[in-house]
Backbone as CSV, one residue per row, in Angstrom:
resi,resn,N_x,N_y,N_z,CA_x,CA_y,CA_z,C_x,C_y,C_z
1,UNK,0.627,-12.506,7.827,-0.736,-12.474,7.323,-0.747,-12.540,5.815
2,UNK,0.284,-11.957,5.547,-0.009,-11.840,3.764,0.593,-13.067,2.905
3,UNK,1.319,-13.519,4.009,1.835,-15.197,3.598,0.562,-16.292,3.556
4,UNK,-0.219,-15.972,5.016,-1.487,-17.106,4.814,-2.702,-16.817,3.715
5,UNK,-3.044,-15.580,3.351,-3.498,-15.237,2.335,-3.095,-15.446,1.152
6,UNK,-1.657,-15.198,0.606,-1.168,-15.634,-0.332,-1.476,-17.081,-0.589
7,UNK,-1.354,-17.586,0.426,-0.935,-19.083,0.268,-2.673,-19.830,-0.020
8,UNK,-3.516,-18.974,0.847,-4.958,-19.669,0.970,-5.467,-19.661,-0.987
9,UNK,-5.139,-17.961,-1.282,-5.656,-17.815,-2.737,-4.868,-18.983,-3.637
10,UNK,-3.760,-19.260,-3.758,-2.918,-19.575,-4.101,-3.822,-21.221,-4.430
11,UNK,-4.180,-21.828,-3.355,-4.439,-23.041,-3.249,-5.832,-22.700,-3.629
12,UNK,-6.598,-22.363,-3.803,-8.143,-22.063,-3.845,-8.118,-21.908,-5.636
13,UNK,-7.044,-21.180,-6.127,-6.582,-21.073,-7.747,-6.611,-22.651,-8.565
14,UNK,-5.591,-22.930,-7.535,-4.565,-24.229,-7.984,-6.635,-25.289,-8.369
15,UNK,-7.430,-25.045,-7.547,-8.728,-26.117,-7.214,-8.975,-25.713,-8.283
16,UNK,-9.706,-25.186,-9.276,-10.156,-24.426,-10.652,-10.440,-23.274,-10.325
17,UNK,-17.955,2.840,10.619,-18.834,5.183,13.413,-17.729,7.019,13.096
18,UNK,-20.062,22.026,26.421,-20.044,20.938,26.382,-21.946,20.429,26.716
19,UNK,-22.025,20.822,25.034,-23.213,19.948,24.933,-23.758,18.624,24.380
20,UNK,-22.705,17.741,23.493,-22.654,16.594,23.145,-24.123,16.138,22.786
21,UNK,-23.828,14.939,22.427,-25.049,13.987,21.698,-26.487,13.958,22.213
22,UNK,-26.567,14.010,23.614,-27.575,14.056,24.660,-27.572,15.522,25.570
23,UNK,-28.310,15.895,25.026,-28.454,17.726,26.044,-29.719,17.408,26.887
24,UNK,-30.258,16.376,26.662,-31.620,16.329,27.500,-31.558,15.223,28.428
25,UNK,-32.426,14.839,29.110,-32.426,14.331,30.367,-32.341,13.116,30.213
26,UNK,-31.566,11.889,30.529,-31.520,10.812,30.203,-33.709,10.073,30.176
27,UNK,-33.385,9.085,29.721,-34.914,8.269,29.717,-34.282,6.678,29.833
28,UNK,-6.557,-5.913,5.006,-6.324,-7.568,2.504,-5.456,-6.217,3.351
29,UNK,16.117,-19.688,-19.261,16.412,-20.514,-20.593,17.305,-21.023,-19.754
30,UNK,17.224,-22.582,-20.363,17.959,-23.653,-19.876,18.619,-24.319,-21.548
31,UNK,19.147,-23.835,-22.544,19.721,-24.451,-23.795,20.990,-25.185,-23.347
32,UNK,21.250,-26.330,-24.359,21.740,-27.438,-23.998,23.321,-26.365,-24.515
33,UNK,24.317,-26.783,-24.548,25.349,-25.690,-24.601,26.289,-27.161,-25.939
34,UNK,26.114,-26.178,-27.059,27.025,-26.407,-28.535,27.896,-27.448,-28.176
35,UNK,27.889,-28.888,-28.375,29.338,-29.610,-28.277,29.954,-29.799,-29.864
36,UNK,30.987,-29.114,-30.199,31.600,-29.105,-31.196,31.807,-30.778,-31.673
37,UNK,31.882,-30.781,-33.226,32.250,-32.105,-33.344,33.199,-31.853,-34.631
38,UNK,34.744,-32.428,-34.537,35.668,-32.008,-35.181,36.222,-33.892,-35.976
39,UNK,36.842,-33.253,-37.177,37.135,-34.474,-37.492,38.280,-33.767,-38.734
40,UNK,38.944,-34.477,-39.185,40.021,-33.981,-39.852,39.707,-34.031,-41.052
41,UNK,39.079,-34.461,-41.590,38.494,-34.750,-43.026,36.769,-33.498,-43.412
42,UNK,36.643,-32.994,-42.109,35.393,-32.166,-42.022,35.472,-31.066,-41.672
43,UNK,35.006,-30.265,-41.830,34.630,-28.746,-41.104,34.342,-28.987,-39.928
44,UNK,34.378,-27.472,-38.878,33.528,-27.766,-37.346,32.311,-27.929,-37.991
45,UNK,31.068,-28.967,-37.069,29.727,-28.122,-36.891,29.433,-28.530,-35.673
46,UNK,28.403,-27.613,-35.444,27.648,-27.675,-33.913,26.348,-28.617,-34.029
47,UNK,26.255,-28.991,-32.345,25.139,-29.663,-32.382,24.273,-29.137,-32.734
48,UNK,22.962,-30.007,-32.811,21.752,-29.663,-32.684,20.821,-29.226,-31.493
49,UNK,20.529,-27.866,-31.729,20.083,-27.575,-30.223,18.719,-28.807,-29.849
50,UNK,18.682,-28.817,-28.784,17.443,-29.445,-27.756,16.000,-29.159,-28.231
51,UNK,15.136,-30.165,-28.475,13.964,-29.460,-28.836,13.134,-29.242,-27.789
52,UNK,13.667,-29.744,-26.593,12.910,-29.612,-25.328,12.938,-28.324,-25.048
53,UNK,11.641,-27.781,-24.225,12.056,-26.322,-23.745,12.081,-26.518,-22.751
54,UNK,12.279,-25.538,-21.948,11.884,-25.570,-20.107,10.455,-24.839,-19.719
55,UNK,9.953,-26.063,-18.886,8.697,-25.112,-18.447,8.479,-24.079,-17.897
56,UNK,7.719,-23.215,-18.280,7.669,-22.121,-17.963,7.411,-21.489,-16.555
57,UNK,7.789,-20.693,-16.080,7.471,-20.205,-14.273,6.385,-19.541,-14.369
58,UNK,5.348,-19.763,-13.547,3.973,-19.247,-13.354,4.621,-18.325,-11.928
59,UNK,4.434,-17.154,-12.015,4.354,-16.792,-10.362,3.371,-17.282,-9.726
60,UNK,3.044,-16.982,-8.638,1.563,-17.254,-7.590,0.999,-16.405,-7.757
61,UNK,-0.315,-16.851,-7.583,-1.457,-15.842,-8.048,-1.665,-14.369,-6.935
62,UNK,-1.515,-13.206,-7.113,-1.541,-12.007,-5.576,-2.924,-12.608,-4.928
63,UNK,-2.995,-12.013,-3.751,-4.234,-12.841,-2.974,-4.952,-11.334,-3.124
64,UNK,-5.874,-11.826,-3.216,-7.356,-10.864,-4.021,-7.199,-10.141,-2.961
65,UNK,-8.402,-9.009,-3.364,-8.440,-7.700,-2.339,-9.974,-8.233,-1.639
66,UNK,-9.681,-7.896,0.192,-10.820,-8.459,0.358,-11.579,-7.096,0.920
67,UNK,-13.239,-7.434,0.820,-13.787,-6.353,1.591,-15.400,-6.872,1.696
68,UNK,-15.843,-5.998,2.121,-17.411,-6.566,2.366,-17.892,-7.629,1.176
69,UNK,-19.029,-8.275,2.110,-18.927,-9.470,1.066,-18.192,-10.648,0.608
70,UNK,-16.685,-10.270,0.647,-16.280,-11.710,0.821,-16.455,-12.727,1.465
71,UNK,-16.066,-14.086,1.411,-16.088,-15.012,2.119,-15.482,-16.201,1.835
72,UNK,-14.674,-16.922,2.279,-13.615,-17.700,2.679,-12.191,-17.907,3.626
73,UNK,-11.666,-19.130,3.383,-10.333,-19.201,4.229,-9.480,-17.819,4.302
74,UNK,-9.553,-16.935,2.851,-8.245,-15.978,3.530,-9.099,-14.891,4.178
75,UNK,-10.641,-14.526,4.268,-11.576,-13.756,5.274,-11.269,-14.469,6.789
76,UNK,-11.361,-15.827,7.070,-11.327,-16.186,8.051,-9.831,-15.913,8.595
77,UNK,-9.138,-16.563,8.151,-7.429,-15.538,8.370,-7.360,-14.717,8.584
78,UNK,-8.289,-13.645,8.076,-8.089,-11.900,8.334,-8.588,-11.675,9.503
79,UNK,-9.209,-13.002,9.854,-10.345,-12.122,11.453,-9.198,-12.857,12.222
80,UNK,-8.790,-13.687,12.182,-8.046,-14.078,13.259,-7.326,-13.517,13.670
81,UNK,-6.003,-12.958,12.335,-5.007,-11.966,12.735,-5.232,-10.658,13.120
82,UNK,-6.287,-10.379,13.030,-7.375,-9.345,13.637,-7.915,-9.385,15.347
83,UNK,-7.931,-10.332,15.743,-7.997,-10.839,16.490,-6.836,-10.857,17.646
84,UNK,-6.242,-11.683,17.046,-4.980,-11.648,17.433,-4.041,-10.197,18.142
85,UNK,-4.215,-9.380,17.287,-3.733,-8.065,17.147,-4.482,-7.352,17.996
86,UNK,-5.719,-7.659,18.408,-6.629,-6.946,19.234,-7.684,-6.156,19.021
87,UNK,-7.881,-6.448,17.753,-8.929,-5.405,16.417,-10.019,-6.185,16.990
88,UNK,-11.167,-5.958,17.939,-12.300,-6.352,17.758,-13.095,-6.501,16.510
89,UNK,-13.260,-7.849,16.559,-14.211,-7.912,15.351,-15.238,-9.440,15.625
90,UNK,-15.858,-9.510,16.638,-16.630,-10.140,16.683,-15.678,-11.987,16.933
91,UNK,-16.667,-12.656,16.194,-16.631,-14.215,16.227,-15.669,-14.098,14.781
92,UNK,-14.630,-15.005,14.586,-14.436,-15.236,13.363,-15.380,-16.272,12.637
93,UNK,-15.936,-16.058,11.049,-16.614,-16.740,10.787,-16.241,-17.092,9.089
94,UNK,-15.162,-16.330,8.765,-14.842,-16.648,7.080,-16.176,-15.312,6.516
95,UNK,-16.252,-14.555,6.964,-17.914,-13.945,6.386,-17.287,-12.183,6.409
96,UNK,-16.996,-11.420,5.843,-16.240,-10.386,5.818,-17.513,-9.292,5.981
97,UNK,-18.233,-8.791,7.146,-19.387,-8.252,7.122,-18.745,-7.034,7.613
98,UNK,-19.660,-6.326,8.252,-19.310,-4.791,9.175,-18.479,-5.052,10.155
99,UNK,-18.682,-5.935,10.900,-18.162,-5.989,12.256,-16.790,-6.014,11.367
100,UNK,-15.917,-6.757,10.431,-14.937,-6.981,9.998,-14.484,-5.653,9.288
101,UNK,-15.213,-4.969,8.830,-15.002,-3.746,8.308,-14.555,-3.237,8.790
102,UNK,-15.382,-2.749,10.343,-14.802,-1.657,11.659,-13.877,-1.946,12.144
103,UNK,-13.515,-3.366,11.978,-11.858,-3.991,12.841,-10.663,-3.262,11.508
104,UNK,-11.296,-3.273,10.375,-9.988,-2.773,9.457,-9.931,-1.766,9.671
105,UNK,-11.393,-0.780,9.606,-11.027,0.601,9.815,-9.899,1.151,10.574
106,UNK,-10.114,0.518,11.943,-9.424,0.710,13.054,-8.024,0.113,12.625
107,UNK,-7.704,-1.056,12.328,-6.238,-1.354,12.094,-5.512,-0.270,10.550
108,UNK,-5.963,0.446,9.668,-5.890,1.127,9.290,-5.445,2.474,9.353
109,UNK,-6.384,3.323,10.460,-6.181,4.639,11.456,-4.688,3.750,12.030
110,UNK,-4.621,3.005,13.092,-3.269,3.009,13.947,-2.109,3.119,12.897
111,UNK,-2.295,2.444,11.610,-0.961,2.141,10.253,-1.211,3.355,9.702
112,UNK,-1.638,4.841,10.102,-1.947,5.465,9.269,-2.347,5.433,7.896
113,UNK,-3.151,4.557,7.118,-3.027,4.597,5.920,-4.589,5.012,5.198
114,UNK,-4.781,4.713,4.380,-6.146,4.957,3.832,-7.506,4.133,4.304
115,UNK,-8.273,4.939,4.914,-9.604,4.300,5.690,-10.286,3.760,4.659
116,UNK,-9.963,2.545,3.803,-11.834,2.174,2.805,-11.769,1.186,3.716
117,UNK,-11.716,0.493,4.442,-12.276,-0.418,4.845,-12.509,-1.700,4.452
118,UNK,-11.007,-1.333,3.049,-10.550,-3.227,2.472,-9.561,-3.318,2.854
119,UNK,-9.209,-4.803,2.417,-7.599,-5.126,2.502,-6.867,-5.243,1.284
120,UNK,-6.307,-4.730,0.861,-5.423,-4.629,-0.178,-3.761,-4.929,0.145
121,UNK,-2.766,-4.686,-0.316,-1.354,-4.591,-0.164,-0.700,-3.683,1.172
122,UNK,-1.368,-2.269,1.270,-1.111,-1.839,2.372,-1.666,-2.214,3.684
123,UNK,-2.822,-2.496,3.495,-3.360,-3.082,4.916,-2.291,-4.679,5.385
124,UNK,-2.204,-5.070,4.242,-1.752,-6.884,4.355,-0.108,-6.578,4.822
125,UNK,0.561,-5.450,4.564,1.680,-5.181,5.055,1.550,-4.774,6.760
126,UNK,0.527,-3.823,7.148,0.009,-3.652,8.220,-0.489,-4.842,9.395
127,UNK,-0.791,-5.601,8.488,-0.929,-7.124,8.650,0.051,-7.842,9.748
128,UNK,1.261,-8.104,8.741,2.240,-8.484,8.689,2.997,-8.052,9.587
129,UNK,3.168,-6.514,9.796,3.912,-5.849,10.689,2.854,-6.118,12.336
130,UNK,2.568,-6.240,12.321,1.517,-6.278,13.429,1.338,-4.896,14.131
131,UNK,0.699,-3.776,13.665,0.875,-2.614,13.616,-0.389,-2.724,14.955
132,UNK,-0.143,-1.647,15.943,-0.876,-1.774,17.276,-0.608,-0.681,17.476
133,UNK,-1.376,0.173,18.002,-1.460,1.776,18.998,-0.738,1.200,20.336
134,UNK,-0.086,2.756,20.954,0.332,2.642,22.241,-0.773,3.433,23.189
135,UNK,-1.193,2.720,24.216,-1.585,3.728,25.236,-0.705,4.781,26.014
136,UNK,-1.850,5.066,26.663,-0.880,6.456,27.612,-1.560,6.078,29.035
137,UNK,-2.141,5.089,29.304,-2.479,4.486,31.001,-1.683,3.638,31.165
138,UNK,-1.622,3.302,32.933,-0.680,2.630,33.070,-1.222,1.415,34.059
139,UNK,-2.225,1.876,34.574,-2.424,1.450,36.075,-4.439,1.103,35.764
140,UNK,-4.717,-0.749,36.067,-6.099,-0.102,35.876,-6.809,-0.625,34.852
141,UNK,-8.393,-0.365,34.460,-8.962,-0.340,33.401,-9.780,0.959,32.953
142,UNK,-8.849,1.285,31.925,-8.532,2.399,30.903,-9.480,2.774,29.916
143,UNK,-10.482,2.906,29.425,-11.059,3.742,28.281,-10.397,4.786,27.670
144,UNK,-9.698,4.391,26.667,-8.779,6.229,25.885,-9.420,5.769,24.120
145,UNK,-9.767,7.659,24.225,-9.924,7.911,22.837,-9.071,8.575,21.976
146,UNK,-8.792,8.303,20.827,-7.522,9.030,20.539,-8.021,9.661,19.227
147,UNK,-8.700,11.055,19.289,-9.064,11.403,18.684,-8.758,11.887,17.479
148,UNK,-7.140,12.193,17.223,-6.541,11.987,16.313,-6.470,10.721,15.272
149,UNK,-6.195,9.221,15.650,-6.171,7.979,15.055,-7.918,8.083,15.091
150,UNK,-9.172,8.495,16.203,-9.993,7.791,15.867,-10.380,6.739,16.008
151,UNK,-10.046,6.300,17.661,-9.779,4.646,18.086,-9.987,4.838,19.516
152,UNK,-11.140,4.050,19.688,-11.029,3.964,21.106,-10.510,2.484,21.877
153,UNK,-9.980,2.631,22.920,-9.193,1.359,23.302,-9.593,1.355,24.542
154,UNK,-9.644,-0.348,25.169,-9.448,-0.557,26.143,-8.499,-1.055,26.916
155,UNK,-7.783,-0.180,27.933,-6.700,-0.774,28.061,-6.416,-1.138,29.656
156,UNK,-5.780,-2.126,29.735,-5.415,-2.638,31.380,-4.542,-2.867,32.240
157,UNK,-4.057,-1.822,32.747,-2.792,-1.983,33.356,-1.522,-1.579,32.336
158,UNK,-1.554,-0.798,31.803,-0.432,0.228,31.012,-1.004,-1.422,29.197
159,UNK,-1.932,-1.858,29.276,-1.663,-2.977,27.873,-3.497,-2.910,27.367
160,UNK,-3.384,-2.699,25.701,-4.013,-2.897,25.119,-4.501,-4.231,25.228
161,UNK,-6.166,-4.346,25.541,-6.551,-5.743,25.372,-7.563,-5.584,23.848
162,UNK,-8.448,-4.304,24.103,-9.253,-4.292,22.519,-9.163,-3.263,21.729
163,UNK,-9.283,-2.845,20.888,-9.320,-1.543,19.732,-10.547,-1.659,18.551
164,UNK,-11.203,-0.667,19.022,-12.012,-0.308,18.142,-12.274,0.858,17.302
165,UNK,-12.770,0.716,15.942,-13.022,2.212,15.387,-14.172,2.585,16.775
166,UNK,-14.021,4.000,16.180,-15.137,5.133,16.812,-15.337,6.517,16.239
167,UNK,-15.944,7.103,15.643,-15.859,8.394,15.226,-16.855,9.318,16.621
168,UNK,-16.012,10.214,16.613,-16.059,11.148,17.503,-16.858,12.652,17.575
169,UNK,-16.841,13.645,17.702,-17.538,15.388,17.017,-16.673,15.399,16.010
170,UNK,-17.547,15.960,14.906,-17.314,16.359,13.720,-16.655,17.899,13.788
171,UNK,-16.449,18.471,14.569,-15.974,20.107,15.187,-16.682,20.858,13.776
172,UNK,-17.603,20.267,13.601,-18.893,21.637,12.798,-19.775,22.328,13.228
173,UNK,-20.024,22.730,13.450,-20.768,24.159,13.804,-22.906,23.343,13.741
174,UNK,-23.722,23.221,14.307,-24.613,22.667,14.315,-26.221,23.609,15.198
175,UNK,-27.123,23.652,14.877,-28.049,24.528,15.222,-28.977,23.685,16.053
176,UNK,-29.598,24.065,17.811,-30.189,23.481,17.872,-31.062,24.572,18.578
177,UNK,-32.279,24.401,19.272,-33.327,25.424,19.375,-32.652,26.975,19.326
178,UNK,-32.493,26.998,18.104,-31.789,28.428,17.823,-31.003,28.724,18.335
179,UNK,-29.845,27.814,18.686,-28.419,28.138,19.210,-27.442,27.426,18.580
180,UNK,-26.508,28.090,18.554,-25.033,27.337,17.623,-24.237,26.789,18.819
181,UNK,-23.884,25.602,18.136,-22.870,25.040,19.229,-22.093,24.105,17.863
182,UNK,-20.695,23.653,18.919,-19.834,23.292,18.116,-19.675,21.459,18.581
183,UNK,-19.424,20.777,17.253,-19.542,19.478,17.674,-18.537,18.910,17.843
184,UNK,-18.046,18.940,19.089,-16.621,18.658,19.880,-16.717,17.078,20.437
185,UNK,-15.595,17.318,20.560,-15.603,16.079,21.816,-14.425,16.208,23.076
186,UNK,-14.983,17.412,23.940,-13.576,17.864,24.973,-12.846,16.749,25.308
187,UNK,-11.238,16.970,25.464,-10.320,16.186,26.185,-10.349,16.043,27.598
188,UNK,-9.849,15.444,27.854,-9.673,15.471,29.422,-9.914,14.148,29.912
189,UNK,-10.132,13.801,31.108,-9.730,12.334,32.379,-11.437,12.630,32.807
190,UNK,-11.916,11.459,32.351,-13.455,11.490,33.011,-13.743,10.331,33.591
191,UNK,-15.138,9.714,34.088,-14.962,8.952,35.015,-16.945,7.954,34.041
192,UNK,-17.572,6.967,33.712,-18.631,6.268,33.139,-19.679,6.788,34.588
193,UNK,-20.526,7.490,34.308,-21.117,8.176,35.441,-22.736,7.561,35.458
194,UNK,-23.256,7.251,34.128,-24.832,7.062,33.827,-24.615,6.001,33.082
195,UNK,-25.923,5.636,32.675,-25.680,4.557,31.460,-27.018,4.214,31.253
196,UNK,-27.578,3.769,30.075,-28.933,3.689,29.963,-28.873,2.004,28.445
197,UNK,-29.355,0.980,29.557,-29.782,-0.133,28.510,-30.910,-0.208,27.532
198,UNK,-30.673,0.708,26.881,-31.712,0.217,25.393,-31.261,1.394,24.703
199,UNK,-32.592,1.815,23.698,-32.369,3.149,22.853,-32.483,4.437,23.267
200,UNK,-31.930,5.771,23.625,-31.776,7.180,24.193,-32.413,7.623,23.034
201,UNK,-33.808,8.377,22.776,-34.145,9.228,21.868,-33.703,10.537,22.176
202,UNK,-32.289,10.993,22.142,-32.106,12.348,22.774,-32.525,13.255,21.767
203,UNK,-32.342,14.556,21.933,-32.860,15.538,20.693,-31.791,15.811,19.557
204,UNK,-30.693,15.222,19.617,-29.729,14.751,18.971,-30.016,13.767,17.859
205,UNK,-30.422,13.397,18.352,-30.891,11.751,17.552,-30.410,10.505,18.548
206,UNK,-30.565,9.189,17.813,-30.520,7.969,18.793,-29.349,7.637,19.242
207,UNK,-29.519,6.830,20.272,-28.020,6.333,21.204,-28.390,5.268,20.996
208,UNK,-27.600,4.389,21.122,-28.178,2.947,21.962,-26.734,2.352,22.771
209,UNK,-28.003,1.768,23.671,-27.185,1.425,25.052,-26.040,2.398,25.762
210,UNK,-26.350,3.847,25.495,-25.270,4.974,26.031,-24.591,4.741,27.562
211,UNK,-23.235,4.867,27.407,-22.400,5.134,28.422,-22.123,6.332,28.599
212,UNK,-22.513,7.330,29.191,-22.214,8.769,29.515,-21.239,8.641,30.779
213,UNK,-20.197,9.543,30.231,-19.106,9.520,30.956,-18.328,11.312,31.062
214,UNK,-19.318,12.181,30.550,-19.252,13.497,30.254,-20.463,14.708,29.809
215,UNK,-21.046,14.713,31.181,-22.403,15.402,31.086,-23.236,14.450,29.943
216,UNK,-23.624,15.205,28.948,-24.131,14.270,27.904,-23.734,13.598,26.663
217,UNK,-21.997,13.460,26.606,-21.187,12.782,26.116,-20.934,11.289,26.147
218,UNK,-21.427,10.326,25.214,-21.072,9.301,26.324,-20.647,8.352,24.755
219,UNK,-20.243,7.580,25.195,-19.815,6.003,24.566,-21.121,5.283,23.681
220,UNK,-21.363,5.199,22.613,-22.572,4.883,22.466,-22.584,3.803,21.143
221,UNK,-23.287,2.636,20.670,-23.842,1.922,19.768,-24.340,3.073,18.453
222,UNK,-23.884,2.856,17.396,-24.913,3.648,16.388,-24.967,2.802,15.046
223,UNK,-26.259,3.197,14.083,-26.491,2.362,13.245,-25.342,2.705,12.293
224,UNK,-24.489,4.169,12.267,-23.554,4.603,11.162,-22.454,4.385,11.945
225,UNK,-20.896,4.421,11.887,-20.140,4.404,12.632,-18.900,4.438,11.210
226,UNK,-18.739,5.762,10.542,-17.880,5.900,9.487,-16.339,6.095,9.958
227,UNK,-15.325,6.011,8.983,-14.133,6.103,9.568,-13.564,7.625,9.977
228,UNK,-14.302,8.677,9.881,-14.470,9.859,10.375,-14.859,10.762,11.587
229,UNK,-14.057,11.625,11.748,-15.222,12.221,12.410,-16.700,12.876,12.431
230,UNK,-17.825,12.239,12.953,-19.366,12.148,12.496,-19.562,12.753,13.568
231,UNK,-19.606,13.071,14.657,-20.811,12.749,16.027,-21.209,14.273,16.411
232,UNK,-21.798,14.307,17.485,-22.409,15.834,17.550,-20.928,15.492,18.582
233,UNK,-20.981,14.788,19.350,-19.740,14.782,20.678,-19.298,13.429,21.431
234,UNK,-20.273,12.835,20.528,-20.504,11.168,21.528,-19.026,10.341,20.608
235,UNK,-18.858,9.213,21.265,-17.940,8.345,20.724,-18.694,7.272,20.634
236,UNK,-18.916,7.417,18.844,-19.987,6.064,18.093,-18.803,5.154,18.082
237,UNK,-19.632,3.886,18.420,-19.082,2.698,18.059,-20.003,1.581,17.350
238,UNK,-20.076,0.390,16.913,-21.005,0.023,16.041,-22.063,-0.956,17.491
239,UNK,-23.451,-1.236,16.700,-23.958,-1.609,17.601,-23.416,-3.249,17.735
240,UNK,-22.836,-3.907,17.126,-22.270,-5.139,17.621,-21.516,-4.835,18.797
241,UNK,-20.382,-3.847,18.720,-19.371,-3.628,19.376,-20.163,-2.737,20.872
242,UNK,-20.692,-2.256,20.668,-22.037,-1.560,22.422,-22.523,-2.678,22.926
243,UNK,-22.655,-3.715,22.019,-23.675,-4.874,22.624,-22.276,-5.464,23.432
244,UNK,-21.093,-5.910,22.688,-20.132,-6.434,23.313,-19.835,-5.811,24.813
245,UNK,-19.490,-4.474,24.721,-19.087,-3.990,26.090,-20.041,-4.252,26.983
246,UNK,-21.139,-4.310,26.636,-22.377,-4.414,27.595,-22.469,-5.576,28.182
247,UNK,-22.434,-6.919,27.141,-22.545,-8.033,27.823,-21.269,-8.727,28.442
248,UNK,-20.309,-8.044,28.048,-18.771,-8.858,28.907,-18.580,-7.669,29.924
249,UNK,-19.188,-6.489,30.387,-19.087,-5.672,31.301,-17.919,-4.996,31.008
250,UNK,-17.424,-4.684,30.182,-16.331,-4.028,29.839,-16.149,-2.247,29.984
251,UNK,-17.227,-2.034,30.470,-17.408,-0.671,30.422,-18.714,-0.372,31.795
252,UNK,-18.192,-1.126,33.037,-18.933,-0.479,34.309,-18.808,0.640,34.316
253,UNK,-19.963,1.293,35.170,-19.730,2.488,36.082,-18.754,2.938,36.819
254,UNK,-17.710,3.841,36.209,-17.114,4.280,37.442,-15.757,4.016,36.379
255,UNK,-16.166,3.586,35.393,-14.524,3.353,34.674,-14.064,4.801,34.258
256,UNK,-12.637,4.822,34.228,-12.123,5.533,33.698,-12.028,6.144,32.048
257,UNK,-12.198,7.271,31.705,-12.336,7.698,30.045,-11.165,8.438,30.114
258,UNK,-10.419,7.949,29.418,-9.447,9.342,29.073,-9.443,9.602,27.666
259,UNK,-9.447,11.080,27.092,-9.806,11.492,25.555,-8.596,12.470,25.588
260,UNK,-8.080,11.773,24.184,-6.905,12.736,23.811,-6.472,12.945,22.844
């Protein structure tokens, strides 16, 4: 990856996201070398050096840091190998928007490295290495959250097919009709039980398109989806990425969640 980037800038130079979310009821020198000249009647002297120089070595230009907002060949490169790798991120389009953001986030969390959500040198090494999470299913289609990395995956038959960011409970402490509860997101083997196509006004705040797969825990679209943990308990994902599961069915009833 950091070769086709290199190479794209390079040439582009050269041109000029257990009471959870829902508690209520669903609705990047060459010198010429001295030839002596001797004569018996003369002293040594040396030549005359070369007035030529050697041209000088330009390195290649580093390939810029990319992040929201960009746009070109080495953006479109980034979605591919993004792609490639299994980082959901939409359509590739050369257009470095959110959806491209949340695919770094996520390839980021698995490379452990710093969540901004550009590409710089460490991500482009991450790149390169083709850095990928392991599941822990084997058999099947898999939903696991890994609440540690912060990544939810879908996986099929013991193999990663997608990876997405997701932020999960924030484990802060939160007040709701005068009761404290804590904003978790329990572990455990659950099963996509409800599901509701459009927006959930729960007393939480909004869902969209929720997959509940844990009383009122569920899989959900949100307008924020930071590289943190945010949620009261739900697992935000962005609303491109809710719309995706929804329309390729990637997330029926009855699928398996495992959170760990």
């Amino acid at each position: 990856m950091r070769k086709i980037l290199a190479i794209t800038v390079a040439a582009v130079t050269a041109l000029t996201l257990a009471s959870g979310c829902d508690s209520g009821e669903p609705a990047a020198e060459n010198t010429p070398s001295a030839v002596p000249e001797t004569s018996s009647a003369a002293p040594t002297a040396s030549a005359a050096p070369s007035s030529s120089a050697p041209a000088p070595v330009i390195p290649p230009a580093p390939p810029r840091k990319l992040k929201v907002g960009a746009e070109g060949p080495d953006v479109l490169a980034l979605q591919q190998r993004l792609t490639e790798l299994g980082y959901w991120n939409g359509k590739a389009d050369g257009k470095f928007g959110g959806t491209t953001q949340q695919a770094v986030y996520a390839l980021q969390k698995a490379a452990g490295i710093g969540r901004d959500g550009t590409v710089g040198p460490k991500t482009l090494r991450a790149l390169d290495r083709g850095v990928r999470p392991k599941p822990r299913s084997t058999t099947g289609r898999t939903v696991e959250i890994d609440l540690k990395k912060q990544l939810l995956m879908l996986v099929d038959n013991g193999e990663i097919s997608q990876i997405l960011n997701t932020s999960t409970g924030s484990n802060e402490y939160y007040q709701q009709k005068g009761e404290t509860y804590l904003a978790d997101t329990p572990r455990g083997r659950f099963t996509v039980s409800r599901q509701i196509d459009g927006w959930r006004n729960a007393p939480l705040g909004l869902l969209w398109r929720p997959k509940y797969f844990n009383g009122g825990i569920a899989v959900h679209g949100a307008n924020s989806v930071p590289p943190y943990p945010a949620s009261h308990g739900c697992a935000r994902v962005s609303i491109a990425a809710m719309n995706w599961l929804w329309n390729s069915d990637a997330l029926p009833l009855k699928t398996k969640v495992w959170v760990y």
